[in-house]
Amino acid sequence: MEIDRRALFASLGGAAAVAAMSHEAKADALEEAQERALNEAVARNAAAGFPTVAELDAAIETRPIRRGAGSLFYNSNGSNMSRLPAMPEAPDFMDFWRLRWTFQANHCLQSAKLAQDNGLDEELVFACLTHDLVHSLMRADHGHWAGQLFGPYVSERVAFAIRHHAALRHYADDAFGYEYPDLYKRIFGEDFVPPPHMQAEYEQVRAHRWYDAPRLITVNDLYAFDPDARVDIADFTDVIGRQFRQPAEGLGYDASPVAHMWRTIAHPDAPL
Ligand SMILES: [Fe+2]
Ligand SMILES: [Fe+2]
């Protein structure tokens, strides 16, 4: 996939900003740019229509990886893996952000900024900031993986919002100005019908007093990467400090029921 080097540098804040990036961050940025270019190519092709569920199903046998795999476990460009930077002994949220979530960070940051600009409360700004970080570990059923990963460290409402945003994406809601995005016709197929368990989850969440929380993630989710948006994670330091309960032992070492999930993200090269 051809990448416009100048546009890529500009989107990352210029040559000086690129020079200051770690090797890993540069590799991730390149990967993201390639994925974006691929998405744009797919979008151009989609002018002729969206794929069907059957066409997407047929493509399973054309790839070396499953679509649900987390981004830490393969290179979308097919090249060999690079060595990941070492994690500190007691890693915190920001260590994961800097060293393991570089590929998801931009999307989540832009969603959080949009949520903040739209005047959402701080819990929901934080929920937007974290809603897709679990893509590093697992894409399949990512709402539930994300809700579980963050559950022990955030408020119940934040966990609820993250857990259910993935199901709500499939259901339009005029009252919130949420239309079913073309992106999902592309990803899931134009004739995709949510399976019964997702329909049941939607109905349960629809009737819940916190329905607006996951719904507002879908409203502030970004369905197209904005290369012009400049958002800095430093702008959210206070939000993270108030919304995320950092375990003193470090994420992965606090004996919580999800500690192994954090360790897997920290050490995806572990053989077993
Ligand atoms: Fe998501
Ligand atoms: Fe998202």
Coordinates of C-alpha atoms and ligand atoms in Angstrom, one line a residue:
M1 CA 0.0 0.0 0.0
E2 CA 1.5 3.3 -1.1
I3 CA 1.9 5.9 1.6
D4 CA 2.3 9.7 1.0
R5 CA 5.3 10.4 3.3
R6 CA 4.7 14.1 3.5
A7 CA 1.1 13.7 4.4
L8 CA 2.0 11.1 7.0
F9 CA 4.7 13.4 8.6
A10 CA 2.2 16.3 8.6
S11 CA -0.5 14.1 10.3
L12 CA 2.0 13.2 13.0
G13 CA 2.9 16.9 13.8
G14 CA 5.8 17.4 11.4
A15 CA 9.4 16.1 11.0
A16 CA 10.5 17.2 14.5
A17 CA 7.6 15.4 16.1
V18 CA 8.4 12.3 14.1
A19 CA 12.1 12.4 15.1
A20 CA 11.1 12.5 18.8
M21 CA 8.9 9.3 18.4
S22 CA 10.2 5.9 19.5
H23 CA 10.9 3.3 16.9
E24 CA 7.8 1.4 18.0
A25 CA 5.6 4.5 17.7
K26 CA 6.9 5.2 14.2
A27 CA 6.2 1.6 13.2
D28 CA 2.7 1.8 14.6
A29 CA 2.1 5.2 12.9
L30 CA 3.2 3.6 9.6
E31 CA 1.0 0.6 10.2
E32 CA -1.9 2.9 10.9
A33 CA -1.3 5.0 7.8
Q34 CA -1.2 1.8 5.7
E35 CA -4.5 0.7 7.3
R36 CA -5.9 4.1 6.6
A37 CA -4.8 4.0 3.0
L38 CA -6.3 0.5 2.7
N39 CA -9.5 1.8 4.2
E40 CA -9.6 4.6 1.8
A41 CA -9.1 2.2 -1.1
V42 CA -11.9 0.0 0.2
A43 CA -14.0 3.1 0.5
R44 CA -13.4 4.0 -3.1
N45 CA -14.3 0.5 -4.1
A46 CA -17.4 0.6 -1.9
A47 CA -18.8 3.4 -4.1
A48 CA -19.9 0.4 -6.2
G49 CA -21.6 -1.1 -3.1
F50 CA -20.8 -2.8 0.2
P51 CA -19.7 -6.4 0.6
T52 CA -22.3 -9.0 1.7
V53 CA -21.9 -11.2 4.7
A54 CA -21.3 -14.1 2.4
E55 CA -18.5 -12.3 0.6
L56 CA -16.8 -11.4 3.9
D57 CA -17.2 -15.0 5.0
A58 CA -15.6 -16.2 1.8
A59 CA -12.6 -13.9 2.5
I60 CA -11.7 -15.8 5.7
E61 CA -9.7 -18.3 3.7
T62 CA -7.7 -15.6 2.0
R63 CA -6.0 -14.3 5.2
P64 CA -3.2 -15.7 7.5
I65 CA -5.0 -14.2 10.6
R66 CA -8.5 -14.2 11.9
R67 CA -10.3 -10.8 11.9
G68 CA -11.0 -11.0 15.6
A69 CA -7.3 -11.1 16.5
G70 CA -5.8 -8.3 18.6
S71 CA -3.4 -5.9 16.9
L72 CA -0.5 -6.8 19.1
F73 CA -0.4 -10.3 17.6
Y74 CA 0.2 -9.6 13.9
N75 CA 1.3 -7.0 11.4
S76 CA -1.4 -6.0 9.0
N77 CA 1.2 -5.4 6.4
G78 CA 2.4 -9.0 6.6
S79 CA 6.0 -8.1 7.8
N80 CA 7.8 -9.7 10.7
M81 CA 7.0 -8.4 14.2
S82 CA 9.3 -5.8 15.9
R83 CA 10.5 -6.2 19.4
L84 CA 8.2 -4.4 21.9
P85 CA 9.7 -2.0 24.3
A86 CA 10.1 -3.4 27.8
M87 CA 7.4 -2.5 30.4
P88 CA 8.3 -1.1 33.8
E89 CA 8.0 -3.5 36.8
A90 CA 4.8 -1.9 38.0
P91 CA 3.2 -0.5 34.9
D92 CA 0.4 2.0 35.1
F93 CA -2.3 3.2 32.6
M94 CA 0.1 5.6 30.9
D95 CA 2.8 2.9 30.5
F96 CA 0.3 0.8 28.6
W97 CA -0.8 3.9 26.6
R98 CA 2.8 4.7 25.6
L99 CA 4.2 1.3 25.1
R100 CA 1.3 -1.0 24.0
W101 CA -1.7 1.0 22.8
T102 CA 0.0 3.2 20.3
F103 CA -2.1 1.7 17.5
Q104 CA -5.5 2.4 19.2
A105 CA -4.5 5.6 21.0
N106 CA -5.2 8.0 18.2
H107 CA -8.8 6.8 17.6
C108 CA -9.6 6.8 21.3
L109 CA -8.0 10.2 21.8
Q110 CA -10.0 11.8 19.0
S111 CA -13.2 10.2 20.4
A112 CA -12.4 11.6 23.9
K113 CA -11.8 15.0 22.5
L114 CA -15.0 15.0 20.6
A115 CA -16.9 13.9 23.8
Q116 CA -15.2 16.7 25.7
D117 CA -16.1 19.3 23.1
N118 CA -19.7 18.0 23.1
G119 CA -19.8 18.6 26.9
L120 CA -20.1 15.0 28.0
D121 CA -19.4 14.4 31.7
E122 CA -16.0 13.2 32.7
E123 CA -16.9 9.5 33.2
L124 CA -18.1 9.4 29.5
V125 CA -15.0 11.3 28.3
F126 CA -12.9 8.7 30.0
A127 CA -15.1 5.9 28.6
C128 CA -14.5 7.3 25.1
L129 CA -10.8 7.5 25.8
T130 CA -10.7 3.8 26.6
H131 CA -13.5 2.2 24.6
D132 CA -11.4 0.5 21.9
L133 CA -8.0 0.1 23.7
V134 CA -8.7 -3.6 24.1
H135 CA -8.3 -4.0 20.3
S136 CA -4.7 -4.6 21.1
L137 CA -5.7 -7.9 22.8
M138 CA -8.9 -8.9 21.0
R139 CA -11.2 -7.5 18.4
A140 CA -14.0 -10.1 18.5
D141 CA -16.7 -9.1 21.0
H142 CA -14.5 -6.2 22.0
G143 CA -17.1 -4.4 24.1
H144 CA -17.2 -7.2 26.6
W145 CA -13.5 -7.8 26.6
A146 CA -13.0 -4.0 27.2
G147 CA -15.6 -3.9 30.0
Q148 CA -13.9 -6.8 31.7
L149 CA -10.4 -5.4 31.3
F150 CA -11.2 -2.0 32.8
G151 CA -14.0 -3.1 35.2
P152 CA -12.0 -3.4 38.4
Y153 CA -10.4 0.0 37.9
V154 CA -13.3 2.3 36.9
S155 CA -16.7 3.2 38.0
E156 CA -19.6 0.9 37.3
R157 CA -21.1 3.4 34.8
V158 CA -17.8 3.6 32.9
A159 CA -17.5 -0.2 32.7
F160 CA -21.2 -0.4 31.6
A161 CA -20.6 2.2 28.9
I162 CA -17.5 0.5 27.5
R163 CA -19.0 -3.0 27.7
H164 CA -22.2 -2.2 25.8
H165 CA -21.0 0.3 23.2
A166 CA -20.1 -2.5 20.7
A167 CA -23.7 -3.9 20.6
L168 CA -25.3 -0.5 20.4
R169 CA -23.3 0.4 17.3
H170 CA -25.6 -1.8 15.4
Y171 CA -28.8 0.0 16.4
A172 CA -29.6 3.5 15.1
D173 CA -31.1 6.0 17.5
D174 CA -32.6 9.2 16.0
A175 CA -33.0 10.8 19.5
F176 CA -29.2 10.8 19.8
G177 CA -28.5 11.5 16.2
Y178 CA -26.9 8.1 15.7
E179 CA -27.2 6.6 12.3
Y180 CA -25.8 3.2 11.4
P181 CA -22.4 4.1 9.9
D182 CA -21.3 3.0 6.4
L183 CA -18.1 1.7 8.1
Y184 CA -20.1 -1.2 9.6
K185 CA -21.7 -2.1 6.3
R186 CA -18.2 -2.4 5.1
I187 CA -16.9 -4.4 8.1
F188 CA -19.8 -6.6 8.8
G189 CA -21.5 -6.8 5.4
E190 CA -24.5 -4.8 4.2
D191 CA -27.0 -7.5 5.0
F192 CA -25.6 -8.2 8.5
V193 CA -28.2 -9.0 11.1
P194 CA -27.1 -8.8 14.8
P195 CA -27.3 -12.3 16.3
P196 CA -29.9 -13.0 19.0
H197 CA -27.6 -12.5 21.9
M198 CA -26.7 -9.0 20.7
Q199 CA -30.4 -8.2 20.1
A200 CA -31.1 -9.3 23.7
E201 CA -28.2 -7.2 25.0
Y202 CA -29.5 -4.2 23.1
E203 CA -33.0 -4.6 24.5
Q204 CA -31.7 -5.0 28.0
V205 CA -29.4 -1.9 27.7
R206 CA -32.2 0.1 26.0
A207 CA -34.3 -0.3 29.1
H208 CA -31.5 0.5 31.5
R209 CA -31.2 3.8 33.3
W210 CA -27.6 4.2 32.0
Y211 CA -28.6 3.6 28.4
D212 CA -27.2 7.0 27.5
A213 CA -23.7 6.1 28.6
P214 CA -22.8 3.4 25.9
R215 CA -25.1 5.3 23.4
L216 CA -23.0 8.4 23.8
I217 CA -19.8 6.4 23.1
T218 CA -21.3 5.4 19.8
V219 CA -22.3 9.0 19.1
N220 CA -18.8 10.3 19.8
D221 CA -17.0 7.3 18.3
L222 CA -15.1 8.4 15.1
Y223 CA -15.9 6.4 12.0
A224 CA -13.2 8.1 10.0
F225 CA -9.7 8.9 11.1
D226 CA -9.1 12.7 11.1
P227 CA -5.5 13.4 10.1
D228 CA -5.9 17.1 11.1
A229 CA -7.0 16.5 14.6
R230 CA -4.3 17.4 17.2
V231 CA -5.1 15.8 20.5
D232 CA -2.5 15.3 23.3
I233 CA -3.0 12.6 25.9
A234 CA -1.4 15.1 28.4
D235 CA -4.7 17.0 28.1
F236 CA -6.4 14.0 29.8
T237 CA -3.9 13.4 32.6
D238 CA -6.3 14.7 35.3
V239 CA -9.3 12.8 33.9
I240 CA -7.3 9.6 33.9
G241 CA -6.1 10.3 37.5
R242 CA -9.7 10.7 38.7
Q243 CA -11.3 8.0 36.7
F244 CA -8.8 5.1 36.8
R245 CA -7.8 3.5 40.1
Q246 CA -4.2 2.5 39.5
P247 CA -3.2 -0.5 41.6
A248 CA 0.0 0.1 43.6
E249 CA 1.4 -3.3 42.5
G250 CA 1.1 -2.3 38.9
L251 CA -1.4 -3.5 36.3
G252 CA -1.1 -7.2 35.9
Y253 CA 0.4 -7.8 39.3
D254 CA -2.5 -6.8 41.6
A255 CA -4.1 -10.3 41.8
S256 CA -7.3 -8.9 40.3
P257 CA -9.4 -11.4 38.2
V258 CA -8.3 -9.6 35.1
A259 CA -4.6 -9.3 35.9
H260 CA -3.7 -11.9 33.4
M261 CA -5.3 -9.8 30.6
W262 CA -3.0 -6.9 31.4
R263 CA 0.0 -9.3 31.6
T264 CA -0.9 -10.7 28.1
I265 CA -1.0 -7.1 26.7
A266 CA 2.3 -6.4 28.4
H267 CA 3.9 -9.6 27.2
P268 CA 2.3 -10.8 24.0
D269 CA 5.4 -12.7 23.1
A270 CA 5.0 -15.2 26.0
P271 CA 4.8 -18.6 24.3
L272 CA 2.2 -20.1 26.6
Ligands
FE1 FE -15.6 -0.1 19.7
FE2 FE -14.3 3.3 18.4

